[in-house]
mmCIF file with all atom_site columns, C-alpha atoms in Angstrom:
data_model
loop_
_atom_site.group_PDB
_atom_site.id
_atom_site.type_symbol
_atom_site.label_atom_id
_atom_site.label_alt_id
_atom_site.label_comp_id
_atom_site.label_asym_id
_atom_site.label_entity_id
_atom_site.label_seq_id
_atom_site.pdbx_PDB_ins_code
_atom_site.Cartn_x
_atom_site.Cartn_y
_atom_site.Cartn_z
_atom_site.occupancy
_atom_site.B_iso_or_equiv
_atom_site.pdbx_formal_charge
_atom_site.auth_seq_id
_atom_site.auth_comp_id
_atom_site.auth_asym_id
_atom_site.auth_atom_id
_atom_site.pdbx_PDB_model_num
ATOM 1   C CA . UNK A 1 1   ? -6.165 16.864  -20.256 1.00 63.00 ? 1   UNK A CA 1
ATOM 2   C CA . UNK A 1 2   ? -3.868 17.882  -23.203 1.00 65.00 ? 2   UNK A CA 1
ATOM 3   C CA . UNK A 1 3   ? -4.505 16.339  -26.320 1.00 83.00 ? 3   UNK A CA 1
ATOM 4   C CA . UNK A 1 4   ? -2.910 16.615  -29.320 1.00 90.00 ? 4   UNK A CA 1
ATOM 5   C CA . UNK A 1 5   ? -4.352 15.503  -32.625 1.00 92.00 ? 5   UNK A CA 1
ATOM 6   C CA . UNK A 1 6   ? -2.525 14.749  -36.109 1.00 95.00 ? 6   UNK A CA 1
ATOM 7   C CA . UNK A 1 7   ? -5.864 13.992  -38.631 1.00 94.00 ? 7   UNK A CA 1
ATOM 8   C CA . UNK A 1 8   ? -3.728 12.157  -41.346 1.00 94.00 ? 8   UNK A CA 1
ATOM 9   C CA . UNK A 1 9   ? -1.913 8.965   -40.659 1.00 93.00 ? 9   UNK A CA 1
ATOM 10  C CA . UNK A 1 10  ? -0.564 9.182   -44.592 1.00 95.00 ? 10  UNK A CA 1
ATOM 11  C CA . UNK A 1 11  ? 0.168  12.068  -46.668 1.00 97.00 ? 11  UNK A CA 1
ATOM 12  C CA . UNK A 1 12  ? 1.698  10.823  -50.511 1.00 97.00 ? 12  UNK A CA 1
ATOM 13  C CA . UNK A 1 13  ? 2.630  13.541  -52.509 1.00 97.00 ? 13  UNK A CA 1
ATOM 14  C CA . UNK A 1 14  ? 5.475  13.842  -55.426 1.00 97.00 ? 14  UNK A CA 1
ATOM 15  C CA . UNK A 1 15  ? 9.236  15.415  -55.165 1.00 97.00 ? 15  UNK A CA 1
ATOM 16  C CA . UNK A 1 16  ? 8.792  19.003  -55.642 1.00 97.00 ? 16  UNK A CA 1
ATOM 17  C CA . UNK A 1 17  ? 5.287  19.573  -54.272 1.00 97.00 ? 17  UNK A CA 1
ATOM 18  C CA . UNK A 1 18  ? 4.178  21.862  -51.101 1.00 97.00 ? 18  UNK A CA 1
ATOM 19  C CA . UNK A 1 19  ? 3.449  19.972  -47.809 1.00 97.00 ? 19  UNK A CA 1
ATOM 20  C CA . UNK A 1 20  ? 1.809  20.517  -45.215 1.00 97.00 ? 20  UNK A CA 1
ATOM 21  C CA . UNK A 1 21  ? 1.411  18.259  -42.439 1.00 97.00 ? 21  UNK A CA 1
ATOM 22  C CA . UNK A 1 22  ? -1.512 19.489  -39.815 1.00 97.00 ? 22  UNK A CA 1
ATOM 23  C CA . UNK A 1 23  ? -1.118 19.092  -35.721 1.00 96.00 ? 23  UNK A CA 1
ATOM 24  C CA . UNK A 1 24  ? -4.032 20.479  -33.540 1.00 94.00 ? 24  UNK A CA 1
ATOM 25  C CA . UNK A 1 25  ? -3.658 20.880  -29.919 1.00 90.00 ? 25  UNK A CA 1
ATOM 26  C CA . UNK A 1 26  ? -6.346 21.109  -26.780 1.00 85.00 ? 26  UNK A CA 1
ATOM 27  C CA . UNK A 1 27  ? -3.916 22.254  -23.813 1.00 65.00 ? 27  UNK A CA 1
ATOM 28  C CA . UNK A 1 28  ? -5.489 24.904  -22.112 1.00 66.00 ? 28  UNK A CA 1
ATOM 29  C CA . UNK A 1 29  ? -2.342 26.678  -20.354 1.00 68.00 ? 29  UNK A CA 1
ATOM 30  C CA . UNK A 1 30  ? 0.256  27.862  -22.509 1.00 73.00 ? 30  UNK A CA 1
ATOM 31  C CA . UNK A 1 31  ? 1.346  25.513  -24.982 1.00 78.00 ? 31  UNK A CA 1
ATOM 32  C CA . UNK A 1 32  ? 4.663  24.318  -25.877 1.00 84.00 ? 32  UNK A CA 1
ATOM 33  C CA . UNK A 1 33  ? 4.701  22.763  -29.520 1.00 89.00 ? 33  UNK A CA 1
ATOM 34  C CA . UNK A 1 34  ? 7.629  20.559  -30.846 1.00 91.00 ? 34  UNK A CA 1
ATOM 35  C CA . UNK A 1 35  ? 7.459  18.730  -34.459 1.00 94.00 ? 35  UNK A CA 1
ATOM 36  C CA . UNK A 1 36  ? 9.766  15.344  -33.819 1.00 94.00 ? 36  UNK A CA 1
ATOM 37  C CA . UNK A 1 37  ? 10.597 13.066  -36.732 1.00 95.00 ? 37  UNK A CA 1
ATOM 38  C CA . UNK A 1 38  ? 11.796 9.375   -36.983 1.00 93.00 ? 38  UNK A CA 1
ATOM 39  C CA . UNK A 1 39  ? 13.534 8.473   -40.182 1.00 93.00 ? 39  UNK A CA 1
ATOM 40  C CA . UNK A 1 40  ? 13.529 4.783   -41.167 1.00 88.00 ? 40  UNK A CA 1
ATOM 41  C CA . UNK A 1 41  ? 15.220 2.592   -38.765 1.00 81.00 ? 41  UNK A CA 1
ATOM 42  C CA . UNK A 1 42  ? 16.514 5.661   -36.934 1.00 86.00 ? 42  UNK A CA 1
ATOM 43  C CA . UNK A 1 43  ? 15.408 7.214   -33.208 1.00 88.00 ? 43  UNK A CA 1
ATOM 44  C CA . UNK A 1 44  ? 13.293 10.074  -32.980 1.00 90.00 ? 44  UNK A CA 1
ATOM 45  C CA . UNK A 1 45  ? 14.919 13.434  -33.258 1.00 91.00 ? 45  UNK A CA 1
ATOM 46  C CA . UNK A 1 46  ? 13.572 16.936  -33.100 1.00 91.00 ? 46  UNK A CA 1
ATOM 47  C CA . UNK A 1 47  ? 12.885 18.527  -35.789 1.00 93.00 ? 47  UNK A CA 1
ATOM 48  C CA . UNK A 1 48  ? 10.778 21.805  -34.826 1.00 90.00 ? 48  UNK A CA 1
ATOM 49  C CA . UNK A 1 49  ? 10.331 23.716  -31.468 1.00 86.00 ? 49  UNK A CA 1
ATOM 50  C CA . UNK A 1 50  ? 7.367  26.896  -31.764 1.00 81.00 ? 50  UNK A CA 1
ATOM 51  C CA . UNK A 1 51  ? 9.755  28.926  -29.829 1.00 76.00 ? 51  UNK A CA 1
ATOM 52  C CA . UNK A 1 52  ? 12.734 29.117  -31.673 1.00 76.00 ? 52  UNK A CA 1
ATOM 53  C CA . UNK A 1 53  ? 10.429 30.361  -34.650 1.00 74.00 ? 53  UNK A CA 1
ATOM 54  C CA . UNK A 1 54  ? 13.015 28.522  -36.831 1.00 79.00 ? 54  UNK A CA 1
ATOM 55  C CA . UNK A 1 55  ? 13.218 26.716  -39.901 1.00 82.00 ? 55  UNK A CA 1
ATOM 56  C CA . UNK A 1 56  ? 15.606 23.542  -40.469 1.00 85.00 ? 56  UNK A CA 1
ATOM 57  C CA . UNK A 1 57  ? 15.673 21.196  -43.781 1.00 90.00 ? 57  UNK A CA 1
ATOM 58  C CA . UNK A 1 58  ? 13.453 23.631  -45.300 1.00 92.00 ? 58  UNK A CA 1
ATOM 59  C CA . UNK A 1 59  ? 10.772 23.298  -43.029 1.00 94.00 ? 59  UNK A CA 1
ATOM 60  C CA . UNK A 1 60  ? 8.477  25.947  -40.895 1.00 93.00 ? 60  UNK A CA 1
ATOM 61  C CA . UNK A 1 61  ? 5.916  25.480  -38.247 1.00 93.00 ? 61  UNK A CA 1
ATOM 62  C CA . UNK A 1 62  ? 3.612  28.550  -37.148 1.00 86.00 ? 62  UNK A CA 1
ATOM 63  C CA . UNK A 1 63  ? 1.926  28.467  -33.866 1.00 88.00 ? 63  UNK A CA 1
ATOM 64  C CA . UNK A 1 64  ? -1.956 29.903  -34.331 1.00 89.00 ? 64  UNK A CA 1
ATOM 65  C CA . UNK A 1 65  ? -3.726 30.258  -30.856 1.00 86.00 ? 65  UNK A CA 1
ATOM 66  C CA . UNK A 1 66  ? -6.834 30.904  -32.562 1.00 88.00 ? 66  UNK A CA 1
ATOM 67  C CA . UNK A 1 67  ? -7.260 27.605  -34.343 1.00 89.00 ? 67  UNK A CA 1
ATOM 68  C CA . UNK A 1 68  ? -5.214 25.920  -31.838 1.00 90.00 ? 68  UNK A CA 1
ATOM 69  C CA . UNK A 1 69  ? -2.949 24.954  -34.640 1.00 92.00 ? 69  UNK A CA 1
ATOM 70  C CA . UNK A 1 70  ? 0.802  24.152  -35.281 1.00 93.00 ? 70  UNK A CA 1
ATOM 71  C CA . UNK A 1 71  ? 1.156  23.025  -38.830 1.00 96.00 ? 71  UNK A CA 1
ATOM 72  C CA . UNK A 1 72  ? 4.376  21.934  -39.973 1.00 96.00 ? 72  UNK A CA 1
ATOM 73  C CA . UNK A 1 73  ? 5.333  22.993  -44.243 1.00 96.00 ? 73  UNK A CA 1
ATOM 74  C CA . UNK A 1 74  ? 7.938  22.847  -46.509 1.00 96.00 ? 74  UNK A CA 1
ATOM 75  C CA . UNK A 1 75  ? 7.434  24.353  -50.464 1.00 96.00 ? 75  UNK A CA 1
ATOM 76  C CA . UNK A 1 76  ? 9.327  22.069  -51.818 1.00 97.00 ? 76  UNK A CA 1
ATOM 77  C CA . UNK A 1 77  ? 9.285  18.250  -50.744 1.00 96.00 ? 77  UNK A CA 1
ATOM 78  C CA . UNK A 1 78  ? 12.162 16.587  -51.116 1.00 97.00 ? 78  UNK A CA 1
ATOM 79  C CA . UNK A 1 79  ? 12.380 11.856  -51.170 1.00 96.00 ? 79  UNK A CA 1
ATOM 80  C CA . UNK A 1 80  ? 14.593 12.309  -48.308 1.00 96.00 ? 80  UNK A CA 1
ATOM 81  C CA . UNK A 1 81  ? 11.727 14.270  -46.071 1.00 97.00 ? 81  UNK A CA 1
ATOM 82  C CA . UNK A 1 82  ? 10.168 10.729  -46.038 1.00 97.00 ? 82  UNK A CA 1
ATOM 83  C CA . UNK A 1 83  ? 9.772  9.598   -42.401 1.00 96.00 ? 83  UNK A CA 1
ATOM 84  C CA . UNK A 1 84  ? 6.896  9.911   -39.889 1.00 95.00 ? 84  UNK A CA 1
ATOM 85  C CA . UNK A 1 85  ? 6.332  13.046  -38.286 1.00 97.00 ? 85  UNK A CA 1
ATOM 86  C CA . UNK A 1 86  ? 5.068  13.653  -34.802 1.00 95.00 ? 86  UNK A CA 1
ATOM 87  C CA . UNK A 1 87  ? 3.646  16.361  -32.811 1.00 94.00 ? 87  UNK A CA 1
ATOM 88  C CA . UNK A 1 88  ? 4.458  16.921  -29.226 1.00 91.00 ? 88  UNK A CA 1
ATOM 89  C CA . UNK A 1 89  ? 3.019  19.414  -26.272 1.00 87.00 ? 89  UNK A CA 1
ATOM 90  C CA . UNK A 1 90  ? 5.251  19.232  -22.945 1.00 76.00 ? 90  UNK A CA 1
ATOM 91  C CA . UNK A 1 91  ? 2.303  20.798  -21.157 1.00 66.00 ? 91  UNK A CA 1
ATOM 92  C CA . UNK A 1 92  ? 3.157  20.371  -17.576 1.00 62.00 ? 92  UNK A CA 1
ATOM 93  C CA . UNK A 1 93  ? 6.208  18.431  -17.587 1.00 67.00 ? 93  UNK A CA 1
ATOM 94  C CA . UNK A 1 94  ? 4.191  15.611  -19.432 1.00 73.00 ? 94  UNK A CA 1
ATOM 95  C CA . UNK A 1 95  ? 5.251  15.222  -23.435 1.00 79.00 ? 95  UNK A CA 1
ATOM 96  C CA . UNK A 1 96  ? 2.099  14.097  -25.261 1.00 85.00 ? 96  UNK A CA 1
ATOM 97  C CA . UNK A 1 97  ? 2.616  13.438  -29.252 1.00 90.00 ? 97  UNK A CA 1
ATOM 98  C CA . UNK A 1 98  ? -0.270 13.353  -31.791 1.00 91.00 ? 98  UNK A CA 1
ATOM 99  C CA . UNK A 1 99  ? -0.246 9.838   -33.345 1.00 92.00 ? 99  UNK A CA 1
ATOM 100 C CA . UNK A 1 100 ? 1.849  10.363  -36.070 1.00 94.00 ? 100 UNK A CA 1
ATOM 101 C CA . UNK A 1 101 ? 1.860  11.130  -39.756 1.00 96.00 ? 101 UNK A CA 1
ATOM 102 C CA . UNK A 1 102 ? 3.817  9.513   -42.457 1.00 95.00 ? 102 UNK A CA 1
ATOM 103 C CA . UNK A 1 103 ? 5.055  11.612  -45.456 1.00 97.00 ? 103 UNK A CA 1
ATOM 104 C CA . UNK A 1 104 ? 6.014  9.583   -48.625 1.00 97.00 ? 104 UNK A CA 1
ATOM 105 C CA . UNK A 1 105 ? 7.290  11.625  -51.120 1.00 97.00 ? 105 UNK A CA 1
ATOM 106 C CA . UNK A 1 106 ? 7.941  10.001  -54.274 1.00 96.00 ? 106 UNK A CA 1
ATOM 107 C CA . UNK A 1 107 ? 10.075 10.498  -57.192 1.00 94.00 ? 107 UNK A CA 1
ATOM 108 C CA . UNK B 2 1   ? 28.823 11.768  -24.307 1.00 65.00 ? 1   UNK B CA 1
ATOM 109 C CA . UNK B 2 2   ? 26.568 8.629   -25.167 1.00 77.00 ? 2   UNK B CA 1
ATOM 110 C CA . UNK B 2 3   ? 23.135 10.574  -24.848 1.00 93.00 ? 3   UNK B CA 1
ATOM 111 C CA . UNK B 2 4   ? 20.644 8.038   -24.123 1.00 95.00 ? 4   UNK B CA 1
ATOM 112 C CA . UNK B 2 5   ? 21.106 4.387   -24.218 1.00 96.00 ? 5   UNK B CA 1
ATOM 113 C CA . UNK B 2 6   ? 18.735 1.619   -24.030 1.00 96.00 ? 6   UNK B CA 1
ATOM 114 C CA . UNK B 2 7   ? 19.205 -1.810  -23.400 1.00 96.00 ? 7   UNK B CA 1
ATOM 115 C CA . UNK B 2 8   ? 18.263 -4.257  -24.704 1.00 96.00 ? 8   UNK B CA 1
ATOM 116 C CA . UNK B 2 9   ? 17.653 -3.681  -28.100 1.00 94.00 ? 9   UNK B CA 1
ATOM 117 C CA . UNK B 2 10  ? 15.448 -6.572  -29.029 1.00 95.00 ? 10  UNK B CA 1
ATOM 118 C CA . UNK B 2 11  ? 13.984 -9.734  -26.674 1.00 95.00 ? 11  UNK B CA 1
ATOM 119 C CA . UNK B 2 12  ? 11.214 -11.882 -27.181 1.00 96.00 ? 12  UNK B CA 1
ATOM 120 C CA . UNK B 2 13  ? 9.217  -13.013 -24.153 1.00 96.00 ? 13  UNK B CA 1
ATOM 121 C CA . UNK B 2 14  ? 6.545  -15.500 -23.132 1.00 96.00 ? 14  UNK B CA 1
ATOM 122 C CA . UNK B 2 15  ? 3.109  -14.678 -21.488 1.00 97.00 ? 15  UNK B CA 1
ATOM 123 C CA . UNK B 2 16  ? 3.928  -14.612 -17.995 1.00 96.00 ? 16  UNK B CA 1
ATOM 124 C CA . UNK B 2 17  ? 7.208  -13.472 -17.871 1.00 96.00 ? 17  UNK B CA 1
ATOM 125 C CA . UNK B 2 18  ? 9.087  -10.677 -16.398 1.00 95.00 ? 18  UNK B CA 1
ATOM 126 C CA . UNK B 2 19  ? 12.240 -8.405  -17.698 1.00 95.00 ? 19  UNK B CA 1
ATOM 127 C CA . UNK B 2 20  ? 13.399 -4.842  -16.849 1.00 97.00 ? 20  UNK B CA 1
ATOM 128 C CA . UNK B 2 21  ? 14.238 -2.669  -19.883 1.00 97.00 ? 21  UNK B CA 1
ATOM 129 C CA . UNK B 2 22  ? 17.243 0.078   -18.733 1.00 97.00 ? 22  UNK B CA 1
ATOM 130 C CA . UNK B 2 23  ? 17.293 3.706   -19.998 1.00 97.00 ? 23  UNK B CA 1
ATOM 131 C CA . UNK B 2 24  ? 20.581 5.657   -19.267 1.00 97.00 ? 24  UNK B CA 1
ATOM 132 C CA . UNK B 2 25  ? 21.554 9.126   -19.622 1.00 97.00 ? 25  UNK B CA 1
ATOM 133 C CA . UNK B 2 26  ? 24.707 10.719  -19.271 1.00 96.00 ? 26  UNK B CA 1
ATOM 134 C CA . UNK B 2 27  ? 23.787 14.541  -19.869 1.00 94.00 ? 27  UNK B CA 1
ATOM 135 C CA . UNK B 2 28  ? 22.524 15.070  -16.344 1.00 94.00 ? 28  UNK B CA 1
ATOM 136 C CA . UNK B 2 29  ? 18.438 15.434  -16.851 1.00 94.00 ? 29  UNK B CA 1
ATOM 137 C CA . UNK B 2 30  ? 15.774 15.872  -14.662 1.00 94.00 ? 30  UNK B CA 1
ATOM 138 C CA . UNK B 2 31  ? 13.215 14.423  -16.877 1.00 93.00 ? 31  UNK B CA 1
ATOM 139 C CA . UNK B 2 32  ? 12.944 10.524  -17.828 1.00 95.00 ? 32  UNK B CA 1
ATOM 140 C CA . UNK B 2 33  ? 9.878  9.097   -19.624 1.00 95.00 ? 33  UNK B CA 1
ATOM 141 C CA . UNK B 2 34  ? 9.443  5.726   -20.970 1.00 97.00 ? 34  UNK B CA 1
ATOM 142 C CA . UNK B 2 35  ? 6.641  5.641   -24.620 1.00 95.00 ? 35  UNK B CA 1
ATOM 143 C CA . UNK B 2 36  ? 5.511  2.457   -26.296 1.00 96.00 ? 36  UNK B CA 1
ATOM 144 C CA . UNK B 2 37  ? 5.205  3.207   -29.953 1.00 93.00 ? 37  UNK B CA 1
ATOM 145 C CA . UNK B 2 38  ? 2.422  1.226   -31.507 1.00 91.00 ? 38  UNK B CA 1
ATOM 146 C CA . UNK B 2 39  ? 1.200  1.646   -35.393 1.00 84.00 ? 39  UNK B CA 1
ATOM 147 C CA . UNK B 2 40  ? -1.505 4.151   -35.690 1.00 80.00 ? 40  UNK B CA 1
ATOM 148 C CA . UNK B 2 41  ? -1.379 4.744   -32.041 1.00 83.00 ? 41  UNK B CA 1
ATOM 149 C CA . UNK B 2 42  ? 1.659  7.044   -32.262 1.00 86.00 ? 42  UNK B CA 1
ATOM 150 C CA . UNK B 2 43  ? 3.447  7.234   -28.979 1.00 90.00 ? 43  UNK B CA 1
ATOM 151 C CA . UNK B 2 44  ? 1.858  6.954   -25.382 1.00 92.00 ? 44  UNK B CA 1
ATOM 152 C CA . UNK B 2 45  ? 3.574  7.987   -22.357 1.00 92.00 ? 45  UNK B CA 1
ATOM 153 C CA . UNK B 2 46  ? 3.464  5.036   -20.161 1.00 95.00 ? 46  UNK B CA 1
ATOM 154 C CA . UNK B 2 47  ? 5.483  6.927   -17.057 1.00 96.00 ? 47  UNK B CA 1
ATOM 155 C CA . UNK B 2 48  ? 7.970  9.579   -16.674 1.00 94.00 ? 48  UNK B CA 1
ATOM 156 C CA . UNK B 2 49  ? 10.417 10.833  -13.921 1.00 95.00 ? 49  UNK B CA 1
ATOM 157 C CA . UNK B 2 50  ? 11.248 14.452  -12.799 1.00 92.00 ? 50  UNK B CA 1
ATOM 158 C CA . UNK B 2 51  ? 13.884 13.421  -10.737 1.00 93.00 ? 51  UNK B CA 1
ATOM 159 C CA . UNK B 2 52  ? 15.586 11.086  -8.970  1.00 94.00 ? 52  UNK B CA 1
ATOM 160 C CA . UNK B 2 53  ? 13.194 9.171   -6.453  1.00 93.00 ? 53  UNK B CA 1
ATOM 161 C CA . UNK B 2 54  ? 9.760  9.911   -8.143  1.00 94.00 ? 54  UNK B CA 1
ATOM 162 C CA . UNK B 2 55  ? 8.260  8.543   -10.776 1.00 96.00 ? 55  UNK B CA 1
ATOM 163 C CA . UNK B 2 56  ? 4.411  9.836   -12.165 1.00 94.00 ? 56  UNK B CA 1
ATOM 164 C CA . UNK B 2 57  ? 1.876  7.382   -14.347 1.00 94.00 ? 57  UNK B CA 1
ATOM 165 C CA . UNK B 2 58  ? 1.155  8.603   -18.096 1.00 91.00 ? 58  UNK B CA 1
ATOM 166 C CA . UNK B 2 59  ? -1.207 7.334   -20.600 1.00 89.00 ? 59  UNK B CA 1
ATOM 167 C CA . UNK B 2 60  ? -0.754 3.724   -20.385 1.00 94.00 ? 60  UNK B CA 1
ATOM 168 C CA . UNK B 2 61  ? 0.923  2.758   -17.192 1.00 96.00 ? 61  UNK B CA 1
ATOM 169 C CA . UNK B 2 62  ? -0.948 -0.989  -16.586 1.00 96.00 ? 62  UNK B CA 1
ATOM 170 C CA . UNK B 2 63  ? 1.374  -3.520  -16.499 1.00 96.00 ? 63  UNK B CA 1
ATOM 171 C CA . UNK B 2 64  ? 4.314  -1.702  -16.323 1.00 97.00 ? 64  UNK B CA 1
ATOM 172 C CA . UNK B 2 65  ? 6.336  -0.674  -13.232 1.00 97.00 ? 65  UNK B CA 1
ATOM 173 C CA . UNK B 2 66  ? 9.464  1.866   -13.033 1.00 97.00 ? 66  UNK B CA 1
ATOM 174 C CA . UNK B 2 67  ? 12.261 3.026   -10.649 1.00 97.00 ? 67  UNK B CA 1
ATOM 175 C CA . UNK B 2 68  ? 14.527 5.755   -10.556 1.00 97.00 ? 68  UNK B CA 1
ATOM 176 C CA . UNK B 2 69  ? 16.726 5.229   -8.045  1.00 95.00 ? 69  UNK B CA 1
ATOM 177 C CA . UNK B 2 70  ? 19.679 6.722   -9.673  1.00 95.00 ? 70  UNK B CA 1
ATOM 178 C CA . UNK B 2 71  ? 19.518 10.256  -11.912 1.00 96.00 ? 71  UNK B CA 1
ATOM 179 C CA . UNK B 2 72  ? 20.900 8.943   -14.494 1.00 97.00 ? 72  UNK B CA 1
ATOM 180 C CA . UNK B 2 73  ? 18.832 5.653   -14.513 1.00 97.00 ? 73  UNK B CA 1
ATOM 181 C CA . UNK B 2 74  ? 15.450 5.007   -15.508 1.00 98.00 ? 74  UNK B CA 1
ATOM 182 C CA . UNK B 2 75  ? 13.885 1.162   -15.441 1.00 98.00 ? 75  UNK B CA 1
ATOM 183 C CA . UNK B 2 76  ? 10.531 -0.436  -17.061 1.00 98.00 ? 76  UNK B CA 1
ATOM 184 C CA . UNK B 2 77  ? 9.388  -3.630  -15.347 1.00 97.00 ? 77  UNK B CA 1
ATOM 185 C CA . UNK B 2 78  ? 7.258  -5.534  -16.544 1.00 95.00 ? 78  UNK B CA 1
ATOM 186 C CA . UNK B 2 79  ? 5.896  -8.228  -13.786 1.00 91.00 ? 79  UNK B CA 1
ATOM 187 C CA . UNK B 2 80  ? 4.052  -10.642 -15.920 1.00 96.00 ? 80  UNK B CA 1
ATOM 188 C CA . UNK B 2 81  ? 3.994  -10.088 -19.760 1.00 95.00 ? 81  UNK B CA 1
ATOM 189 C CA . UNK B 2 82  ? 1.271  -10.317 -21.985 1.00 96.00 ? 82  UNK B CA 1
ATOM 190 C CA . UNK B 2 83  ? 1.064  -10.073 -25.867 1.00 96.00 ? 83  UNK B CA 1
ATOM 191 C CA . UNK B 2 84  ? -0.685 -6.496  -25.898 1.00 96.00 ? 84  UNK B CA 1
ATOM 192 C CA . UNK B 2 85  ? 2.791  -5.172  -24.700 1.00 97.00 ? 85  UNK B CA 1
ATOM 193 C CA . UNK B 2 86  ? 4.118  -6.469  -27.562 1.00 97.00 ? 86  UNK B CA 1
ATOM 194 C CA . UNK B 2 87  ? 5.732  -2.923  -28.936 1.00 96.00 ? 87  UNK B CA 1
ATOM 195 C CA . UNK B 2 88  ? 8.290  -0.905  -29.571 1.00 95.00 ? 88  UNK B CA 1
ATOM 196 C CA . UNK B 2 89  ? 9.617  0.928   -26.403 1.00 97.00 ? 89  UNK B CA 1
ATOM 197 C CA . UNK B 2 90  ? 11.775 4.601   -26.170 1.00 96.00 ? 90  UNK B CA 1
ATOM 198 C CA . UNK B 2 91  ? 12.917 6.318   -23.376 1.00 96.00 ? 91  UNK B CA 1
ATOM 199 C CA . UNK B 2 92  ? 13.715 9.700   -23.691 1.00 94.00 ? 92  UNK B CA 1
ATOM 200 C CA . UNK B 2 93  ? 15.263 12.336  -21.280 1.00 94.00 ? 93  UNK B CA 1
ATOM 201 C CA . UNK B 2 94  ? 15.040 16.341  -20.942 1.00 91.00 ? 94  UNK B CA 1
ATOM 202 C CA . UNK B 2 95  ? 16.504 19.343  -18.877 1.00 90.00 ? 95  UNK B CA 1
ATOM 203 C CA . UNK B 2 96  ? 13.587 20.205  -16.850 1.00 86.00 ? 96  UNK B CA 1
ATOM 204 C CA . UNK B 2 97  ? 12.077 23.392  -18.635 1.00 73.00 ? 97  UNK B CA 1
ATOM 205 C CA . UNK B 2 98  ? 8.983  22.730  -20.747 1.00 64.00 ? 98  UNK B CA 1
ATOM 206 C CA . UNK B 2 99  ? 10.970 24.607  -23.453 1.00 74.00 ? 99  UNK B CA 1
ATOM 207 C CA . UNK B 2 100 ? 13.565 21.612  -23.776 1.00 81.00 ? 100 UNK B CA 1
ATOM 208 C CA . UNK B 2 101 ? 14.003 18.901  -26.336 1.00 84.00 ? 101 UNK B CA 1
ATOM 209 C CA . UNK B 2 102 ? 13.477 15.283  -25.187 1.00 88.00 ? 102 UNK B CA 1
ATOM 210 C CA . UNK B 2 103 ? 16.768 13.106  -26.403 1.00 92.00 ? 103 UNK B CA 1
ATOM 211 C CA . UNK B 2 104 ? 15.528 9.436   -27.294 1.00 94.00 ? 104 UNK B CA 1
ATOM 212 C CA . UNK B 2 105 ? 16.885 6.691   -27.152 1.00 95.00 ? 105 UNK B CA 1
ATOM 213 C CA . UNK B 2 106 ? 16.962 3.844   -30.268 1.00 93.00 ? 106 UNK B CA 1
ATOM 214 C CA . UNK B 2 107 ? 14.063 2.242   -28.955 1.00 94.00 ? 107 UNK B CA 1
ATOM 215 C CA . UNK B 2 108 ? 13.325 -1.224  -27.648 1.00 95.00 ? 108 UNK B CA 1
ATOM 216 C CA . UNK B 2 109 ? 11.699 -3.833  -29.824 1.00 95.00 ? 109 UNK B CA 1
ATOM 217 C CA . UNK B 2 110 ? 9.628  -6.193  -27.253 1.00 97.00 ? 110 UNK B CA 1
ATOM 218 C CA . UNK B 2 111 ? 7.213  -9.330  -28.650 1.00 96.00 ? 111 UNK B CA 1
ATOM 219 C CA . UNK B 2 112 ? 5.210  -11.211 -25.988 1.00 96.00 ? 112 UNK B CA 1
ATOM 220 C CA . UNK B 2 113 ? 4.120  -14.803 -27.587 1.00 96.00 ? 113 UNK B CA 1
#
């Protein structure tokens, strides 16, 4: 079964500093990665897909089959990147997210 | 072009009760899925639809029963309510593709007492 697995529920860190939130996946087929993030008080929105090899608001996510990896960064943290980020894998049809991780950045 | 639109947005239930949450889409998707979003838990699939007429279980589907008798339509039941469904439900639609977005919806906020 696909599993995806986010290893921090909180990651603090001050305006200005490099993040890096981590996302591990166990899919065996070809995976499709998506970063998603939900703003206070706001629906989830996407944020990241691996195959548009994009970056928006400053951040990047690289997909590494050999650690099964799609870390999501941004050099430069900024207050308003606080929200809680999730990882997704469609898989087959199915979406499964990691359980979450919150980014505070602070002042 | 609304996107996707659940109703309602809050309701408070007793134990034992029953209610239908509705999820509507107007961009013509395939894909429906309904996700409870608990703290720490992240969000669990609790079923999905690839099109109209079928419906598949996910993660967490106890308790909860859905229909898609119309495309654009996509319905959680729940038959008898208990306090562990107390949570925050989205539903969220797609193209079908595994390449494509889901669109969510502003969520749900359900208490059982």
């Amino acid at each position: 079964a696909q599993r995806v697995t986010q290893p921090e529920k909180l990651l603090s860190v001050f305006k200005g500093a490099p993040v890096e939130l981590k996302c591990n996946y166990s899919y065996s087929g070809s995976p499709e990665l998506f970063w998603y993030v939900q703003y206070s008080r706001q629906r989830l929105q996407l944020l990241l897909r691996h195959i548009s090899r994009e970056s928006i608001k400053g951040f990047t996510a690289d997909l590494n089959k050999g650690e099964t990896s799609f870390h999501l960064k941004k050099p430069f943290a900024q207050e308003e990147d606080s929200a809680m980020y999730y990882c997704a894998d469609t898989g087959f049809q199915k979406l499964v997210f990691g359980t979450g991780t919150r980014l505070l950045v602070s002042p | 072009n609304a996107g996707v639109t659940q109703t309602p947005k809050f309701r408070v239930l007793k134990t034992g009760q029953s209610m239908t949450l509705l999820c509507a889409q107007d961009m013509n998707h395939e894909y429906m899925y309904w996700y409870r979003q608990d703290p720490g838990m992240g969000l669990r699939l609790i079923h999905y639809s690839v099109g109209e007429g079928t419906t598949a279980k996910g993660e967490v589907p106890d308790g909860y029963n859905v229909s898609r008798l119309k495309k654009q339509n996509f319905l959680l039941g729940l038959e008898s309510a208990a306090p562990s469904q107390t949570s925050v439900y989205f539903c969220a639609s797609r193209p079908a593709g595994s390449n494509s977005p889901l669109h969510f919806g502003n969520g749900t906020r359900l208490t059982v007492t």
